[in-house]
Coordinates of C-alpha atoms and ligand atoms in Angstrom, one line a residue:
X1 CA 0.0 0.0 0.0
X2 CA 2.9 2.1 0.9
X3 CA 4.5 1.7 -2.1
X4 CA 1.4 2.0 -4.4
X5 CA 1.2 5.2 -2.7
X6 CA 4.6 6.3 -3.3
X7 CA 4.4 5.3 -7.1
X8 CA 1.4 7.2 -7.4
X9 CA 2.6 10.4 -5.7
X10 CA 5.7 9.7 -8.5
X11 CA 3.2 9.5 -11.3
X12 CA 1.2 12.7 -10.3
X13 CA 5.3 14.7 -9.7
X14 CA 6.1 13.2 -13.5
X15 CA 2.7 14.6 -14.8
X16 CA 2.7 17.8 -12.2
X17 CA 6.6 18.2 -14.4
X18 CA 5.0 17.6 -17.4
X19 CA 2.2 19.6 -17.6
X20 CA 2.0 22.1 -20.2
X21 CA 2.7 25.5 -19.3
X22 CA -0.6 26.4 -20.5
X23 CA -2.2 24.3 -18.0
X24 CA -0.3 25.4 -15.0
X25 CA -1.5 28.7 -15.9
X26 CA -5.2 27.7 -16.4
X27 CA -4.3 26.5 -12.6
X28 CA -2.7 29.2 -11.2
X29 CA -6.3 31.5 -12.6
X30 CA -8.6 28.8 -11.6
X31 CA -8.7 30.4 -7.9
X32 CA -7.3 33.9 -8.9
X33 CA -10.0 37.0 -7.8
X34 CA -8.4 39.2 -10.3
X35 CA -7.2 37.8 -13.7
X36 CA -5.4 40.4 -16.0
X37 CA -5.5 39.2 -19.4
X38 CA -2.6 39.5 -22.1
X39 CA -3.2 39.4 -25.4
X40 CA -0.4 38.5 -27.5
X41 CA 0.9 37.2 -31.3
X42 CA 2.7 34.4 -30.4
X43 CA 1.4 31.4 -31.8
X44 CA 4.1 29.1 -30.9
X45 CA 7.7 27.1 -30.6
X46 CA 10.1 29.0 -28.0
X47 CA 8.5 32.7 -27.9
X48 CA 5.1 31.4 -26.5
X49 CA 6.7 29.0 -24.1
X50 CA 9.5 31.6 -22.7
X51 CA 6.3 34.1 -22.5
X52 CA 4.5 31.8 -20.5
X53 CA 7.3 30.7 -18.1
X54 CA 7.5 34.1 -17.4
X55 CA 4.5 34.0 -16.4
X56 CA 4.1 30.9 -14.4
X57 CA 7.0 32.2 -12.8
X58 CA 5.1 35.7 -11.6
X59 CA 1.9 34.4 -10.7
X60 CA 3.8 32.1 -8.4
X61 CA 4.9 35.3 -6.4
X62 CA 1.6 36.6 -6.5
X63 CA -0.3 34.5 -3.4
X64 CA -2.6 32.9 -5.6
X65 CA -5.1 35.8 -5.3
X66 CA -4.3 37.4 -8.6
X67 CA -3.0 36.2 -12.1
X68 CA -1.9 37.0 -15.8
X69 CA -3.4 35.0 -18.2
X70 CA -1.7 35.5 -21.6
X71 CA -4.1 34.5 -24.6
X72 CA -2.5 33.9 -28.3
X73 CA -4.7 35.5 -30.6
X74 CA -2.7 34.4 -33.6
X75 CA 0.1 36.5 -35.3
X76 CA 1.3 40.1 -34.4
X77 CA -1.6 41.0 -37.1
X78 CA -4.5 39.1 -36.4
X79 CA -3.6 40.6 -32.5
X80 CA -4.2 44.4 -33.5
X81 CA -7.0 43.4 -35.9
X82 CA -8.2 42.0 -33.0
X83 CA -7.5 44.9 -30.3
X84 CA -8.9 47.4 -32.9
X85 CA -12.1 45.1 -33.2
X86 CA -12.3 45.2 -29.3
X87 CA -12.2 48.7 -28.9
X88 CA -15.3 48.6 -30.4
X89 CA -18.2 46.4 -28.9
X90 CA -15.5 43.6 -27.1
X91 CA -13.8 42.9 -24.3
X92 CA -10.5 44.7 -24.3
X93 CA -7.5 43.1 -22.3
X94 CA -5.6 44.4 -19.2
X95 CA -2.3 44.0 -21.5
X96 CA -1.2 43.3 -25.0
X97 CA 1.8 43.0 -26.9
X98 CA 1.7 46.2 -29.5
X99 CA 4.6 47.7 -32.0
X100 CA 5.5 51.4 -32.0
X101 CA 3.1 52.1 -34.8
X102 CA 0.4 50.0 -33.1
X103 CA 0.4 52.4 -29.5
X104 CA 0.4 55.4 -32.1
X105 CA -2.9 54.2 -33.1
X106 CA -4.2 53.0 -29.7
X107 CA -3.2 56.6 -28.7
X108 CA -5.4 58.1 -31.2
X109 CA -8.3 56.3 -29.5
X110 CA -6.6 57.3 -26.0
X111 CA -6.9 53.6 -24.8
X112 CA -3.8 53.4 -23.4
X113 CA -2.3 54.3 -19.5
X114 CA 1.3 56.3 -18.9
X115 CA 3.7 54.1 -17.5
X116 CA 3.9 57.2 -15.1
X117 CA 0.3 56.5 -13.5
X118 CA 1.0 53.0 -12.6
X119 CA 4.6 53.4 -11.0
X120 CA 6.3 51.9 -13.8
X121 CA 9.8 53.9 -14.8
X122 CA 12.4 52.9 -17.4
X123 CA 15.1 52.7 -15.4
X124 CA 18.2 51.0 -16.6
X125 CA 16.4 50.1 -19.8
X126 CA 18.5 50.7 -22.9
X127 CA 17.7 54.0 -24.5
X128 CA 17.1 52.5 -28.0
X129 CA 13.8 51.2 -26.8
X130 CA 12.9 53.4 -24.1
X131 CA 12.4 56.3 -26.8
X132 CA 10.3 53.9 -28.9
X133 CA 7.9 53.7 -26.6
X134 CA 8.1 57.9 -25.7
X135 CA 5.6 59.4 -27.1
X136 CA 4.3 63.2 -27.1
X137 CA 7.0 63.3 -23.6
X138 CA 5.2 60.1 -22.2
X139 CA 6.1 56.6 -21.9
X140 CA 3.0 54.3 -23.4
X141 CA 4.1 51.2 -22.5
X142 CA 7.7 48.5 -21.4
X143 CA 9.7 47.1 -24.3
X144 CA 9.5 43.4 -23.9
X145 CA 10.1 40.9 -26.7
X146 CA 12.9 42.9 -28.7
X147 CA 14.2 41.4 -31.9
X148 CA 17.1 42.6 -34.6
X149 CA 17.9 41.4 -37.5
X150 CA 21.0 39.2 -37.8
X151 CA 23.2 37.9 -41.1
X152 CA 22.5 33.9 -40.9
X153 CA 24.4 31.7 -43.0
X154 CA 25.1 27.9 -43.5
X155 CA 28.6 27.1 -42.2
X156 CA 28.5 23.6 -44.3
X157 CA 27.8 25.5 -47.8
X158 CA 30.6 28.2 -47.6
X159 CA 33.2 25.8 -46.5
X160 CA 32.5 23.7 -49.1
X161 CA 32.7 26.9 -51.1
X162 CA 35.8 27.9 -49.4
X163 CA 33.8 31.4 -48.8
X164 CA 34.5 33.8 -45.7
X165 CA 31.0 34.8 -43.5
X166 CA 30.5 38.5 -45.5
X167 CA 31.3 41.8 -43.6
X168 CA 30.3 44.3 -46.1
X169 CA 27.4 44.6 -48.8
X170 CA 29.8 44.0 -51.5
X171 CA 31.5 41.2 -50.1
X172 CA 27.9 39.4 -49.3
X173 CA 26.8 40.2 -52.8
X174 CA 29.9 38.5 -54.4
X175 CA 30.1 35.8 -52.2
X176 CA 26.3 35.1 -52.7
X177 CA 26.4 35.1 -56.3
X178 CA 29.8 33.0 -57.1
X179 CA 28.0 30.6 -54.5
X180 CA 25.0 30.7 -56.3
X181 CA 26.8 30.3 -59.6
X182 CA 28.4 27.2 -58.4
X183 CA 25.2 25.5 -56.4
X184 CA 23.4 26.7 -59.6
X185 CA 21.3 28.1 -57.7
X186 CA 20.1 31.1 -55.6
X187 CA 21.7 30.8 -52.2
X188 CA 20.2 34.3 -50.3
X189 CA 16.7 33.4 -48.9
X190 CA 14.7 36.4 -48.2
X191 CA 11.1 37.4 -47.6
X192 CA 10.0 40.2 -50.5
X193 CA 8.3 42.1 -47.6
X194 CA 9.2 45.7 -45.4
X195 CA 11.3 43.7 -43.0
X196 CA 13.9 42.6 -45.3
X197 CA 13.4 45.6 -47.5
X198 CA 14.0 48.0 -44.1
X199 CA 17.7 46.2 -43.9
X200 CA 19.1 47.1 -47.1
X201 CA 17.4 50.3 -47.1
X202 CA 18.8 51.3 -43.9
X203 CA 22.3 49.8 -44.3
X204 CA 22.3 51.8 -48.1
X205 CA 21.6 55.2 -46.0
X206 CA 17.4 56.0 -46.3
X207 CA 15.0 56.4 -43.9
X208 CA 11.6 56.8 -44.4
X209 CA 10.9 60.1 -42.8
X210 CA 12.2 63.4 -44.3
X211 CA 11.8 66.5 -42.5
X212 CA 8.8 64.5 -40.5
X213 CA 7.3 63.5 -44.2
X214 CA 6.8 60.0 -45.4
X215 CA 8.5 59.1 -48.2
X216 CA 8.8 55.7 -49.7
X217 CA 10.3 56.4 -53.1
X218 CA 13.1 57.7 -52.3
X219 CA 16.8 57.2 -54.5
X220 CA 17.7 55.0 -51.6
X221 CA 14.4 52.9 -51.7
X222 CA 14.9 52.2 -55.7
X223 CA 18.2 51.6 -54.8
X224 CA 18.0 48.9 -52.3
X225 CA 14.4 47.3 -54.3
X226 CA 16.9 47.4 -57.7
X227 CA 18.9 45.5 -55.5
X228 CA 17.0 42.7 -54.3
X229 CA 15.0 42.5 -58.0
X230 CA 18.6 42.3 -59.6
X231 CA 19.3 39.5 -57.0
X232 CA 16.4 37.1 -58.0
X233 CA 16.8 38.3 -61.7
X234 CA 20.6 37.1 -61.8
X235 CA 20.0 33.9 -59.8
X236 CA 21.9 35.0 -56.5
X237 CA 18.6 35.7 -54.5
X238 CA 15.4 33.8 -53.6
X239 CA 12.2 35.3 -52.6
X240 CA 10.7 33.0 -50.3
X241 CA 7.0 34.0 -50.9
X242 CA 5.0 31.7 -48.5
X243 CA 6.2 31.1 -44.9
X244 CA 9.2 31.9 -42.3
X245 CA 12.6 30.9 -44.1
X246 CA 12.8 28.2 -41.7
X247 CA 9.9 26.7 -42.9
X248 CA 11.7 26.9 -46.9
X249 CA 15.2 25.2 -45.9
X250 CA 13.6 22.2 -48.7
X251 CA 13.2 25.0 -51.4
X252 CA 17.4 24.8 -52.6
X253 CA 20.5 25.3 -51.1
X254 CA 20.5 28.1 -47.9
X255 CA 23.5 30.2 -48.0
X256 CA 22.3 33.0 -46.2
X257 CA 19.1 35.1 -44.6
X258 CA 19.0 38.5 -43.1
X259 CA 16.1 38.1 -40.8
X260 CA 14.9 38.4 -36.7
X261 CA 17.2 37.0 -34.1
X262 CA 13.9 35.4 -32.6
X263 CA 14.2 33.3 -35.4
X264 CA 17.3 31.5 -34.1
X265 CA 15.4 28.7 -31.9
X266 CA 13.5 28.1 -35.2
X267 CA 16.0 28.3 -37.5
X268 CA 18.3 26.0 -35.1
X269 CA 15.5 23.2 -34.8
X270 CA 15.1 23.1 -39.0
X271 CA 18.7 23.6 -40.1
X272 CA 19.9 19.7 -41.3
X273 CA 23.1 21.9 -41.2
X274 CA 25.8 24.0 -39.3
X275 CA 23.9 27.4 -38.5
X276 CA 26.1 30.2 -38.1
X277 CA 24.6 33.8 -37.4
X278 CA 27.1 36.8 -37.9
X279 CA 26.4 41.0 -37.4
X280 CA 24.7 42.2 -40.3
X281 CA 27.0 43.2 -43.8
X282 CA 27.8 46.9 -43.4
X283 CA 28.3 49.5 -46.4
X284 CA 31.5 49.2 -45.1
X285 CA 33.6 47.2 -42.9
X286 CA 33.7 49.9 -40.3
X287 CA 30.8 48.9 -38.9
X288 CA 28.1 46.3 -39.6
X289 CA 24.4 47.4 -41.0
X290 CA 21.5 48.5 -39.7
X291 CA 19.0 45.8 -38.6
X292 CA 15.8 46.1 -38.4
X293 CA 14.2 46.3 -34.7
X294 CA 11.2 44.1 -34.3
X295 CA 9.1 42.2 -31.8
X296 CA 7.1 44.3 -29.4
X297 CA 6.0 46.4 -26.2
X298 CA 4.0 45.5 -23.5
X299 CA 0.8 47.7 -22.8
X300 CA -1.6 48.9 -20.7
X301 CA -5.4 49.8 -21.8
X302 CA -7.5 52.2 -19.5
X303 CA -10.7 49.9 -19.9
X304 CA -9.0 47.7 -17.6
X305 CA -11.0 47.9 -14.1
X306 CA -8.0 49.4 -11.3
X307 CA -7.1 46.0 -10.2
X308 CA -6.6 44.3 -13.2
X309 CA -4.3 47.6 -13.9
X310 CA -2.6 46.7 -10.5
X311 CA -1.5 43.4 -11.6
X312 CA -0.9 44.9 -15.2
X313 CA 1.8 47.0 -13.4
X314 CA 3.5 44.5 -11.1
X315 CA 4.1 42.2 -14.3
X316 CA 5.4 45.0 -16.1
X317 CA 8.4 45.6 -13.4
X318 CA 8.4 42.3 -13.2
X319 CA 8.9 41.5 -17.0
X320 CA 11.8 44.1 -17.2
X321 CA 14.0 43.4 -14.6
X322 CA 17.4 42.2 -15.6
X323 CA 16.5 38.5 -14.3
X324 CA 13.1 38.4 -16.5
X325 CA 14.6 39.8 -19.7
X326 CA 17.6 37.6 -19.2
X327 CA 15.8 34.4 -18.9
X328 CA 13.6 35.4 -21.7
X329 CA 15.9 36.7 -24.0
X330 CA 18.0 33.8 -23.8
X331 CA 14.9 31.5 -24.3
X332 CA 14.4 33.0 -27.4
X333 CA 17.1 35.1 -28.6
X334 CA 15.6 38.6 -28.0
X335 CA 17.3 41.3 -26.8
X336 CA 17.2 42.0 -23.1
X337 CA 15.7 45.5 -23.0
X338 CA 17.4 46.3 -19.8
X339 CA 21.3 46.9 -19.6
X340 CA 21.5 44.8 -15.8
X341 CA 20.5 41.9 -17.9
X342 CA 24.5 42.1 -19.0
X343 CA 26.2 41.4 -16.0
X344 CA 23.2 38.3 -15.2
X345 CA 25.2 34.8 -15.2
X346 CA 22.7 33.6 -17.0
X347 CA 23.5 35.4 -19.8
X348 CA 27.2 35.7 -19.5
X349 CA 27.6 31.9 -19.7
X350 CA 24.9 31.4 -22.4
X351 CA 26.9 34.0 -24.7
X352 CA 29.9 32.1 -24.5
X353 CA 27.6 28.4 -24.8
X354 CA 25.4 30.1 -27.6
X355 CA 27.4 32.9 -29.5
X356 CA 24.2 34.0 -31.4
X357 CA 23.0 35.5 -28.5
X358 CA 26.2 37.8 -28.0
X359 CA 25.8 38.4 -31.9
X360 CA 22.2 39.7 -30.9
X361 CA 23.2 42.1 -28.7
X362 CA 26.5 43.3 -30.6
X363 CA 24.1 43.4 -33.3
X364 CA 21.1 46.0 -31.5
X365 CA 24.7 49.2 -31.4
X366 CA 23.6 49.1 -35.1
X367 CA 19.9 49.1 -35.2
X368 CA 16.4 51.2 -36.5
X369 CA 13.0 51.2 -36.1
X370 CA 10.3 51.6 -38.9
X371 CA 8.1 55.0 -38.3
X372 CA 5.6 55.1 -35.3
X373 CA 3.1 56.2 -37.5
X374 CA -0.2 54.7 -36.4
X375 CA -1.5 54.1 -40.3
X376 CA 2.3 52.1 -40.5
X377 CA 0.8 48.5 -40.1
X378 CA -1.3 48.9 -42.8
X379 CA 1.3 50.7 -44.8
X380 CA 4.2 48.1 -44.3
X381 CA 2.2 45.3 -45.4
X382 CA -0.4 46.2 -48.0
X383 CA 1.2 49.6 -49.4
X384 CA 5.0 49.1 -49.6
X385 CA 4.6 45.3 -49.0
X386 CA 3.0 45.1 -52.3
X387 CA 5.8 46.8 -53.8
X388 CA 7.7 44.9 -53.3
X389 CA 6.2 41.7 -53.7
X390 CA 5.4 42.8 -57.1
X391 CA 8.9 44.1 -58.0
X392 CA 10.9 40.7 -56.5
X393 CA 8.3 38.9 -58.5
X394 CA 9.3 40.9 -62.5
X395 CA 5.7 42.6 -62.1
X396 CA 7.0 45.9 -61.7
X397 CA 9.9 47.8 -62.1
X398 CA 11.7 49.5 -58.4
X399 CA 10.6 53.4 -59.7
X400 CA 6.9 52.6 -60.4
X401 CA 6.2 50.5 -57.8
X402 CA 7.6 52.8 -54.8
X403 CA 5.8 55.9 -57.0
X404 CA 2.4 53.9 -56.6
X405 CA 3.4 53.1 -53.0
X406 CA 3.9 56.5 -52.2
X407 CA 1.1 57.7 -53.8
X408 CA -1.2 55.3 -51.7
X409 CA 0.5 56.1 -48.5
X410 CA -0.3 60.1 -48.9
X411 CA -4.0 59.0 -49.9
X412 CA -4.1 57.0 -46.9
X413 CA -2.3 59.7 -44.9
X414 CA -4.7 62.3 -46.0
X415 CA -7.6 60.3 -45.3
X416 CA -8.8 59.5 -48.9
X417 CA -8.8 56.3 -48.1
X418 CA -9.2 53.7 -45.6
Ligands
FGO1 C1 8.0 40.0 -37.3 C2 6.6 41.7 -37.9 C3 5.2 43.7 -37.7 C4 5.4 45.0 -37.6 C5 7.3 44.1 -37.9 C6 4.2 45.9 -37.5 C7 2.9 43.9 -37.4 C8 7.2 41.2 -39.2 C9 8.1 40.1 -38.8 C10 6.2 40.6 -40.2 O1 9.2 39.0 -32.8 P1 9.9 39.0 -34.1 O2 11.3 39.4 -34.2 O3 9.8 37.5 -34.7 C11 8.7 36.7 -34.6 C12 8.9 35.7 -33.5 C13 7.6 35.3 -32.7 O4 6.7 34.8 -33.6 O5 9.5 34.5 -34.1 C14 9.6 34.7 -35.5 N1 9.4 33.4 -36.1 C15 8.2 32.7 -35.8 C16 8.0 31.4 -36.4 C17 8.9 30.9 -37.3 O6 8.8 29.8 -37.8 N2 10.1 31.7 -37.6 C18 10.3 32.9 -37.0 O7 11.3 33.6 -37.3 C19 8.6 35.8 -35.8 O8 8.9 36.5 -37.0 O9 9.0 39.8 -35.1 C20 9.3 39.8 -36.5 C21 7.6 38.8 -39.5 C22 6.2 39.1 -39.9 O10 5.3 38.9 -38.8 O11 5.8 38.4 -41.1 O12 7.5 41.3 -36.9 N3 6.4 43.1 -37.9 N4 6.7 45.3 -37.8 N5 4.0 43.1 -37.5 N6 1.7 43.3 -37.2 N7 3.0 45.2 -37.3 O13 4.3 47.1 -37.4

């Protein structure tokens, strides 16, 4: 009897262990009195698990009375469609996830709190993101899940190639295309889409606002679509049109990708090969490019009743102290936000264990955002996006599709169309 109970008591520890993290959540809320929901576009693999352990790991040192609950509501997309749709008629979480451009908009509706009136300060976070989420002198909201861009590359297919890991534009183009030549075929996977696009752009020397104006055609935009369009057309670049990259290693041979370190954990489960991850190509080799800053903020609607907003603003601290943004960054190969995370242990000996990590945060010195502009969502995807898509693809040439971009942005802009 003893010993049946003993082997049970084993059973229920190997099933308590195993429990999804999902499930200990649902637990920890079962009982809760207050429940502060968090909405976020994580649909899976090591983002949404790291997210939830953080979680776990706070409602533990809340006494059971209160609790996050964070709720997937598909991608980083479907999550403002979703927020936007809530605003009016639905239930509207304590906390979401929510790019730059997305608080701009929440602003315009004034549905979010000031970090100020719930006790929430910045301190020790890096500037970069702290003055992403400033806005008309406020602070809108935490940086949380911060991404850059990173060079990846296959380690197999360049030895084999007898090729050096690229430093400037010129060296990646070459070494790309003699690659590509010899593999006959194109070894630079890319998404035709704004992310991608932002990298060259940036590293080439545009930006997309001039004197607070938004302009998408600029010489440096042609330049930098002319680019990528020249790539596919002369067999050193492959638009990967459907999916991540990590879900097109099966399209050819993968020489290289210029895409989110949050992709690593991904990439690192697909790769049948040596995955190496370098700082970005610069224009030069004084310094490497510009990558693109992604993932998003934590924030804070007004519709939340005062304790959900109490609980909002204990996770908050909670989910930028150097421990939190530690653990999660090196979960899932985000950035820590918050410069204490450097000196952590944790992610001392995980940059010398997993030197993508350290590449991550070498790589956010060099790094730029896309405009806060609340219509940007729409813009990135369905204005420039199209672009392009549409340019990569032989549809279009560079000059006419960023003149029709523009033109739809300043319609859009100006309210001519929705
Ligand atoms: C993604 C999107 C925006 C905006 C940028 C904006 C909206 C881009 C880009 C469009 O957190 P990040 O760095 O990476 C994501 C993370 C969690 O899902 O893992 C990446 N992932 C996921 C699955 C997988 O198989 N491979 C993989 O790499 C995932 O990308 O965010 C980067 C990708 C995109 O979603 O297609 O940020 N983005 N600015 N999205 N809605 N609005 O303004």
């Amino acid at each position: 009897m003893k010993h049946a109970m003993v082997g049970l008591l084993a059973l229920l520890g190997l099933a308590l262990a195993q429990q999804r993290p999902e499930d200990v959540i649902r637990g920890q809320c079962e009982k809760a009195e207050v429940v502060a929901e968090l909405w976020h576009g994580f649909t899976g693999g090591a983002p949404k698990t790291a997210l939830e352990n953080l979680v776990i790991e706070f409602n533990r040192t809340q006494g059971g009375q209160v609790c996050v609950r964070p709720i997937s509501q598909g991608n980083y997309r479907d999550l403002s469609t979703k927020i936007k749709a809530a605003f009016t008629g639905g239930k509207v979480p304590a906390m979401a996830q929510a790019f730059e451009n997305n608080m701009a908009l929440y602003l315009e509706s004034d549905a979010l709190v000031p970090m100020s009136a719930l006790g929430v300060d910045l301190k020790g976070v890096n500037p970069l993101f702290a003055n992403a989420v400033t806005m008309n002198n406020q602070v809108y909201g935490v940086p949380f899940n911060k991404s850059v861009q990173l060079l990846y590359f296959n380690r197999d297919l360049l030895k084999k190639h007898g090729a050096k890991v690229p430093v400037t534009i010129g060296e990646f183009i070459a070494t790309a295309k003699r690659i590509s030549q010899e593999e006959k075929a194109p070894v630079y996977f890319f998404q035709p889409d704004t992310s991608t696009f932002s990298y060259w752009f940036f590293t080439l020397g545009g930006s997309y606002l001039q004197n607070g104006k938004l302009v998408l055609n600029s010489p440096k935009a042609v330049e930098a679509l002319e680019l990528l369009a020249q790539g596919v057309k002369s067999g050193w670049a492959r638009p990967i049109t459907s999916g991540f990259i990590n879900q097109n290693f099966g399209a050819g041979p993968f020489g290289f990708s210029t895409d989110t370190s949050a992709g690593y954990t991904f990439y690192l489960q697909a790769a049948k090969f040596d995955l190496g991850v370098a700082t970005l190509p610069g224009r030069t080799d004084k310094q490497p490019g510009f990558g693109l800053v992604q993932g998003t903020n934590l924030v804070v609607f007004k519709r939340a009743d005062d304790e959900e907003k109490k609980v909002a603003a204990d996770f908050l601290k909670f989910a930028i102290s150097p421990r939190a943004q530690a653990v999660f960054g090196v979960a899932a190969n985000y950035v820590p936000v918050n410069s204490g995370s450097g000196v952590d242990p944790l992610v001392t000996r995980y940059i010398k264990e997993n030197p993508a990590f350290g590449v991550a945060i070498t790589q956010a010195r060099y790094a730029r955002f896309e405009p806060a502009l609340s219509s940007w969502e729409q813009i990135r995807f369905d204005i420039l996006g199209q672009a392009i898509r549409e340019t990569v693809l032989g549809q279009s040439t560079p000059k006419a599709a960023l003149d029709k971009a523009q033109k739809a942005a300043e319609d859009l802009l100006a309210g001519r169309t929705r």
